[in-house]
Every structure is written in C-alpha cells, then in structure tokens.
PDB file of C-alpha atoms in Angstrom:
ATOM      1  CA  UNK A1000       3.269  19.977 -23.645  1.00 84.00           C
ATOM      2  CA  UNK A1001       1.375  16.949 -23.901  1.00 85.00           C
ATOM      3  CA  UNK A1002       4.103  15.128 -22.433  1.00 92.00           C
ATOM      4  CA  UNK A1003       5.150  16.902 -19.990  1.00 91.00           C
ATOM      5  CA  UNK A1004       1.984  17.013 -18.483  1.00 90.00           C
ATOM      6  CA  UNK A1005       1.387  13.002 -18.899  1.00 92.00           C
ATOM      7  CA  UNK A1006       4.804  13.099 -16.949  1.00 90.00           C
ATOM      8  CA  UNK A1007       3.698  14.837 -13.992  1.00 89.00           C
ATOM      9  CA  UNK A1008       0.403  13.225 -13.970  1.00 90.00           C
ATOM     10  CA  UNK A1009       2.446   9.887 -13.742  1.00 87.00           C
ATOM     11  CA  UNK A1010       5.174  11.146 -11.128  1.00 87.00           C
ATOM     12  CA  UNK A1011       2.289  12.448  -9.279  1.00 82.00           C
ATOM     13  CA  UNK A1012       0.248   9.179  -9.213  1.00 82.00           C
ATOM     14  CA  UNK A1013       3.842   6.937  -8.009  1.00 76.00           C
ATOM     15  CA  UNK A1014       4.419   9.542  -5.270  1.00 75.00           C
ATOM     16  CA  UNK A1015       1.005   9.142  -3.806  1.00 73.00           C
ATOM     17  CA  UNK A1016       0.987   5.496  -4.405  1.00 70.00           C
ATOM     18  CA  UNK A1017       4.102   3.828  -4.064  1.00 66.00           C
ATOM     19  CA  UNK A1018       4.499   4.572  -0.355  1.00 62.00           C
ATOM     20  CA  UNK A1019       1.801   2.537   0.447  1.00 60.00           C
ATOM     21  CA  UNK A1020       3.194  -0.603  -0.848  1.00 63.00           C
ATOM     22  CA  UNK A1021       6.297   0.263   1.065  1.00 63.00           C
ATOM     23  CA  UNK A1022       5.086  -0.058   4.574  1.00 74.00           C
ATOM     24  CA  UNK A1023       3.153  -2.810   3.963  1.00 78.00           C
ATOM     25  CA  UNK A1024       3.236  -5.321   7.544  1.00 82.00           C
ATOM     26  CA  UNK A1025       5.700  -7.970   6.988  1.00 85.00           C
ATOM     27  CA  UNK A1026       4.523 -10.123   9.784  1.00 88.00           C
ATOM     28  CA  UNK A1027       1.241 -11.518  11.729  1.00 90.00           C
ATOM     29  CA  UNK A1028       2.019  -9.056  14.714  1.00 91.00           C
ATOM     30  CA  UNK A1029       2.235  -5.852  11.850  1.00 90.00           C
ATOM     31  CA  UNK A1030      -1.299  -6.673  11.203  1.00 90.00           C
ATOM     32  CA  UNK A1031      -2.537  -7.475  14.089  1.00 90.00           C
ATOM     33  CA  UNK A1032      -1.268  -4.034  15.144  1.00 90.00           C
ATOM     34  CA  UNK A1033      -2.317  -2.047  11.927  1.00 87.00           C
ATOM     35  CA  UNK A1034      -5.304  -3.419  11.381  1.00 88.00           C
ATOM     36  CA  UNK A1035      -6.441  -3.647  15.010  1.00 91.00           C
ATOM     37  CA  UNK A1036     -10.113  -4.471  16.020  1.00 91.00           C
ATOM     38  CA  UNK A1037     -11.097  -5.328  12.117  1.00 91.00           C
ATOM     39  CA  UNK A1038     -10.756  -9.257  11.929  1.00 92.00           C
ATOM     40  CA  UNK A1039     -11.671  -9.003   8.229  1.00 93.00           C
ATOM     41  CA  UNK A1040      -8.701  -6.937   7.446  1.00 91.00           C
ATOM     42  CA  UNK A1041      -6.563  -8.982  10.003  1.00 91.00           C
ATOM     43  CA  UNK A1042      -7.387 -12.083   8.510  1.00 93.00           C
ATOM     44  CA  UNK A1043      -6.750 -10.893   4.936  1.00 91.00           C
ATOM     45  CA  UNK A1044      -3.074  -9.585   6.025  1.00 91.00           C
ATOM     46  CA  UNK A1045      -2.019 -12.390   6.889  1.00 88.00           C
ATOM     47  CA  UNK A1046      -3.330 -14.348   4.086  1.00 91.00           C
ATOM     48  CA  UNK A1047      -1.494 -12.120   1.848  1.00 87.00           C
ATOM     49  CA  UNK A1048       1.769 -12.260   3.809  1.00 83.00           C
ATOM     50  CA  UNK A1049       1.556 -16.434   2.584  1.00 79.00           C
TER      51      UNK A1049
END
C-alpha cells in the first residue's frame, strides 16, 4: 500500500510538473512575449536560452 501510494504521489508530482518544462520559450521573441512588461524575467529567459 505503501507503494502504491508513493506511486501516485510521484505520477501526480510529473503530471503537474513536467508540462512546464515543455513549453518553455525557445527564442528571444517567446520571452519577450511570455514574460511581457517584467525585464527581470525577460532578461533571465534569454540568458537561459544561451
């Protein structure tokens, strides 16, 4: 029982999580667009995209 819930937990956690690494911008313009009027945010997309 132990496991199973561990299991869940875990399938639970990748569900909620994994989508946001999926969509993250590719480009300067994704940023610019997603993270629009925070230059903070802007400015550390696009030094992650290097």
């Amino acid at each position: 029982m132990k496991n199973l819930m561990s299991m869940l937990i875990f399938t639970l956690v990748a569900a909620v999580s994994l989508p946001a690494f999926a969509n993250a911008p590719q480009t300067v313009e994704e940023c610019q667009q997603v993270f629009a009027g925070n230059d903070a945010k802007i400015q550390a997309c696009i030094d992650g995209l290097k």
